Amino acid sequence: MREIALDLTTFDNRISLHSYLKETLGFPFYYGGNLDALYDELTSETNDLSVTVTLPREPQGMMAEYLPRLCIVFEDAARENYHLKVQFCQEQ
């Protein structure tokens, strides 16, 4: 099983966040960089993948609204794809 740790504590915009997700999760060059594209990539994973997502205690700016939506996408994708396991933790 491939295990990936995502540290989302430092992001303040969607573009850099999705670039990080694309690189870290190994998404293809055509990854759309939005929540729909994230869901599509996560649900199409065919190898066992465990993702640990570290979230900031208090997201700032637009991330305060965006990160909860991103977490829902990860949760929904994990329910849809039995190859995907996701867990969340708060920054220390």
mmCIF file with all atom_site columns, C-alpha atoms in Angstrom:
data_model
loop_
_atom_site.group_PDB
_atom_site.id
_atom_site.type_symbol
_atom_site.label_atom_id
_atom_site.label_alt_id
_atom_site.label_comp_id
_atom_site.label_asym_id
_atom_site.label_entity_id
_atom_site.label_seq_id
_atom_site.pdbx_PDB_ins_code
_atom_site.Cartn_x
_atom_site.Cartn_y
_atom_site.Cartn_z
_atom_site.occupancy
_atom_site.B_iso_or_equiv
_atom_site.pdbx_formal_charge
_atom_site.auth_seq_id
_atom_site.auth_comp_id
_atom_site.auth_asym_id
_atom_site.auth_atom_id
_atom_site.pdbx_PDB_model_num
ATOM 1  C CA . MET A 1 1  ? 0.000   0.000  0.000   1.00 0.00 ? 1  MET A CA 1
ATOM 2  C CA . ARG A 1 2  ? 1.309   3.417  -0.948  1.00 0.00 ? 2  ARG A CA 1
ATOM 3  C CA . GLU A 1 3  ? 1.178   5.907  1.933   1.00 0.00 ? 3  GLU A CA 1
ATOM 4  C CA . ILE A 1 4  ? 1.194   9.657  1.400   1.00 0.00 ? 4  ILE A CA 1
ATOM 5  C CA . ALA A 1 5  ? 1.220   12.435 3.969   1.00 0.00 ? 5  ALA A CA 1
ATOM 6  C CA . LEU A 1 6  ? -0.267  15.745 2.846   1.00 0.00 ? 6  LEU A CA 1
ATOM 7  C CA . ASP A 1 7  ? 0.608   18.828 4.896   1.00 0.00 ? 7  ASP A CA 1
ATOM 8  C CA . LEU A 1 8  ? -1.971  21.488 4.041   1.00 0.00 ? 8  LEU A CA 1
ATOM 9  C CA . THR A 1 9  ? -1.061  23.851 6.890   1.00 0.00 ? 9  THR A CA 1
ATOM 10 C CA . THR A 1 10 ? 0.824   26.454 4.853   1.00 0.00 ? 10 THR A CA 1
ATOM 11 C CA . PHE A 1 11 ? -1.399  27.097 1.849   1.00 0.00 ? 11 PHE A CA 1
ATOM 12 C CA . ASP A 1 12 ? -3.194  30.384 1.336   1.00 0.00 ? 12 ASP A CA 1
ATOM 13 C CA . ASN A 1 13 ? -4.589  29.890 -2.183  1.00 0.00 ? 13 ASN A CA 1
ATOM 14 C CA . ARG A 1 14 ? -6.160  27.187 -4.317  1.00 0.00 ? 14 ARG A CA 1
ATOM 15 C CA . ILE A 1 15 ? -3.642  27.276 -7.155  1.00 0.00 ? 15 ILE A CA 1
ATOM 16 C CA . SER A 1 16 ? -0.628  26.411 -5.028  1.00 0.00 ? 16 SER A CA 1
ATOM 17 C CA . LEU A 1 17 ? -2.681  23.869 -3.064  1.00 0.00 ? 17 LEU A CA 1
ATOM 18 C CA . HIS A 1 18 ? -3.736  21.998 -6.204  1.00 0.00 ? 18 HIS A CA 1
ATOM 19 C CA . SER A 1 19 ? -0.202  22.157 -7.636  1.00 0.00 ? 19 SER A CA 1
ATOM 20 C CA . TYR A 1 20 ? 1.015   20.515 -4.427  1.00 0.00 ? 20 TYR A CA 1
ATOM 21 C CA . LEU A 1 21 ? -1.724  17.854 -4.591  1.00 0.00 ? 21 LEU A CA 1
ATOM 22 C CA . LYS A 1 22 ? -0.920  17.139 -8.247  1.00 0.00 ? 22 LYS A CA 1
ATOM 23 C CA . GLU A 1 23 ? 2.781   16.696 -7.538  1.00 0.00 ? 23 GLU A CA 1
ATOM 24 C CA . THR A 1 24 ? 2.495   14.810 -4.258  1.00 0.00 ? 24 THR A CA 1
ATOM 25 C CA . LEU A 1 25 ? -0.280  12.452 -5.334  1.00 0.00 ? 25 LEU A CA 1
ATOM 26 C CA . GLY A 1 26 ? 1.244   11.896 -8.782  1.00 0.00 ? 26 GLY A CA 1
ATOM 27 C CA . PHE A 1 27 ? -1.713  13.155 -10.802 1.00 0.00 ? 27 PHE A CA 1
ATOM 28 C CA . PRO A 1 28 ? -1.346  13.385 -14.599 1.00 0.00 ? 28 PRO A CA 1
ATOM 29 C CA . PHE A 1 29 ? -0.326  16.591 -16.399 1.00 0.00 ? 29 PHE A CA 1
ATOM 30 C CA . TYR A 1 30 ? -3.955  17.267 -17.382 1.00 0.00 ? 30 TYR A CA 1
ATOM 31 C CA . TYR A 1 31 ? -5.195  17.392 -13.754 1.00 0.00 ? 31 TYR A CA 1
ATOM 32 C CA . GLY A 1 32 ? -7.735  20.210 -13.674 1.00 0.00 ? 32 GLY A CA 1
ATOM 33 C CA . GLY A 1 33 ? -6.734  21.768 -10.354 1.00 0.00 ? 33 GLY A CA 1
ATOM 34 C CA . ASN A 1 34 ? -10.196 21.932 -8.818  1.00 0.00 ? 34 ASN A CA 1
ATOM 35 C CA . LEU A 1 35 ? -12.380 19.858 -6.485  1.00 0.00 ? 35 LEU A CA 1
ATOM 36 C CA . ASP A 1 36 ? -14.150 17.990 -9.297  1.00 0.00 ? 36 ASP A CA 1
ATOM 37 C CA . ALA A 1 37 ? -10.813 16.985 -10.827 1.00 0.00 ? 37 ALA A CA 1
ATOM 38 C CA . LEU A 1 38 ? -9.531  15.939 -7.391  1.00 0.00 ? 38 LEU A CA 1
ATOM 39 C CA . TYR A 1 39 ? -12.569 13.694 -6.903  1.00 0.00 ? 39 TYR A CA 1
ATOM 40 C CA . ASP A 1 40 ? -12.115 12.178 -10.355 1.00 0.00 ? 40 ASP A CA 1
ATOM 41 C CA . GLU A 1 41 ? -8.456  11.351 -9.720  1.00 0.00 ? 41 GLU A CA 1
ATOM 42 C CA . LEU A 1 42 ? -9.072  9.941  -6.238  1.00 0.00 ? 42 LEU A CA 1
ATOM 43 C CA . THR A 1 43 ? -11.958 7.738  -7.325  1.00 0.00 ? 43 THR A CA 1
ATOM 44 C CA . SER A 1 44 ? -10.000 6.394  -10.299 1.00 0.00 ? 44 SER A CA 1
ATOM 45 C CA . GLU A 1 45 ? -7.113  5.174  -8.101  1.00 0.00 ? 45 GLU A CA 1
ATOM 46 C CA . THR A 1 46 ? -6.705  1.442  -8.713  1.00 0.00 ? 46 THR A CA 1
ATOM 47 C CA . ASN A 1 47 ? -3.884  0.697  -6.266  1.00 0.00 ? 47 ASN A CA 1
ATOM 48 C CA . ASP A 1 48 ? -4.243  0.759  -2.491  1.00 0.00 ? 48 ASP A CA 1
ATOM 49 C CA . LEU A 1 49 ? -3.506  4.254  -1.244  1.00 0.00 ? 49 LEU A CA 1
ATOM 50 C CA . SER A 1 50 ? -3.519  5.626  2.298   1.00 0.00 ? 50 SER A CA 1
ATOM 51 C CA . VAL A 1 51 ? -3.540  9.409  2.614   1.00 0.00 ? 51 VAL A CA 1
ATOM 52 C CA . THR A 1 52 ? -3.010  11.315 5.853   1.00 0.00 ? 52 THR A CA 1
ATOM 53 C CA . VAL A 1 53 ? -4.083  14.946 5.574   1.00 0.00 ? 53 VAL A CA 1
ATOM 54 C CA . THR A 1 54 ? -2.712  17.434 8.106   1.00 0.00 ? 54 THR A CA 1
ATOM 55 C CA . LEU A 1 55 ? -4.893  20.516 8.402   1.00 0.00 ? 55 LEU A CA 1
ATOM 56 C CA . PRO A 1 56 ? -4.208  23.869 10.037  1.00 0.00 ? 56 PRO A CA 1
ATOM 57 C CA . ARG A 1 57 ? -5.914  24.526 13.362  1.00 0.00 ? 57 ARG A CA 1
ATOM 58 C CA . GLU A 1 58 ? -7.414  27.748 12.047  1.00 0.00 ? 58 GLU A CA 1
ATOM 59 C CA . PRO A 1 59 ? -7.329  28.122 8.257   1.00 0.00 ? 59 PRO A CA 1
ATOM 60 C CA . GLN A 1 60 ? -6.883  31.687 7.087   1.00 0.00 ? 60 GLN A CA 1
ATOM 61 C CA . GLY A 1 61 ? -8.517  33.671 4.299   1.00 0.00 ? 61 GLY A CA 1
ATOM 62 C CA . MET A 1 62 ? -10.179 31.728 1.515   1.00 0.00 ? 62 MET A CA 1
ATOM 63 C CA . MET A 1 63 ? -8.769  28.479 2.948   1.00 0.00 ? 63 MET A CA 1
ATOM 64 C CA . ALA A 1 64 ? -11.224 28.794 5.858   1.00 0.00 ? 64 ALA A CA 1
ATOM 65 C CA . GLU A 1 65 ? -14.024 27.981 3.408   1.00 0.00 ? 65 GLU A CA 1
ATOM 66 C CA . TYR A 1 66 ? -12.089 25.856 0.921   1.00 0.00 ? 66 TYR A CA 1
ATOM 67 C CA . LEU A 1 67 ? -10.366 23.284 3.136   1.00 0.00 ? 67 LEU A CA 1
ATOM 68 C CA . PRO A 1 68 ? -13.606 21.904 4.621   1.00 0.00 ? 68 PRO A CA 1
ATOM 69 C CA . ARG A 1 69 ? -14.913 21.403 1.081   1.00 0.00 ? 69 ARG A CA 1
ATOM 70 C CA . LEU A 1 70 ? -11.661 19.701 0.088   1.00 0.00 ? 70 LEU A CA 1
ATOM 71 C CA . CYS A 1 71 ? -11.993 17.350 3.086   1.00 0.00 ? 71 CYS A CA 1
ATOM 72 C CA . ILE A 1 72 ? -15.501 16.418 1.980   1.00 0.00 ? 72 ILE A CA 1
ATOM 73 C CA . VAL A 1 73 ? -14.115 15.511 -1.457  1.00 0.00 ? 73 VAL A CA 1
ATOM 74 C CA . PHE A 1 74 ? -11.508 13.231 0.140   1.00 0.00 ? 74 PHE A CA 1
ATOM 75 C CA . GLU A 1 75 ? -14.171 11.600 2.344   1.00 0.00 ? 75 GLU A CA 1
ATOM 76 C CA . ASP A 1 76 ? -16.610 11.122 -0.540  1.00 0.00 ? 76 ASP A CA 1
ATOM 77 C CA . ALA A 1 77 ? -13.874 9.658  -2.756  1.00 0.00 ? 77 ALA A CA 1
ATOM 78 C CA . ALA A 1 78 ? -12.825 7.227  -0.004  1.00 0.00 ? 78 ALA A CA 1
ATOM 79 C CA . ARG A 1 79 ? -16.436 6.044  0.327   1.00 0.00 ? 79 ARG A CA 1
ATOM 80 C CA . GLU A 1 80 ? -16.620 5.538  -3.437  1.00 0.00 ? 80 GLU A CA 1
ATOM 81 C CA . ASN A 1 81 ? -13.212 3.877  -3.923  1.00 0.00 ? 81 ASN A CA 1
ATOM 82 C CA . TYR A 1 82 ? -12.270 1.004  -1.624  1.00 0.00 ? 82 TYR A CA 1
ATOM 83 C CA . HIS A 1 83 ? -8.603  1.393  -2.667  1.00 0.00 ? 83 HIS A CA 1
ATOM 84 C CA . LEU A 1 84 ? -8.459  4.783  -0.942  1.00 0.00 ? 84 LEU A CA 1
ATOM 85 C CA . LYS A 1 85 ? -8.117  5.295  2.820   1.00 0.00 ? 85 LYS A CA 1
ATOM 86 C CA . VAL A 1 86 ? -8.057  8.842  4.195   1.00 0.00 ? 86 VAL A CA 1
ATOM 87 C CA . GLN A 1 87 ? -7.435  10.160 7.668   1.00 0.00 ? 87 GLN A CA 1
ATOM 88 C CA . PHE A 1 88 ? -7.244  13.716 8.921   1.00 0.00 ? 88 PHE A CA 1
ATOM 89 C CA . CYS A 1 89 ? -5.230  15.297 11.715  1.00 0.00 ? 89 CYS A CA 1
ATOM 90 C CA . GLN A 1 90 ? -4.657  18.814 13.032  1.00 0.00 ? 90 GLN A CA 1
ATOM 91 C CA . GLU A 1 91 ? -1.274  20.508 13.000  1.00 0.00 ? 91 GLU A CA 1
ATOM 92 C CA . GLN A 1 92 ? 0.592   20.223 16.287  1.00 0.00 ? 92 GLN A CA 1
#
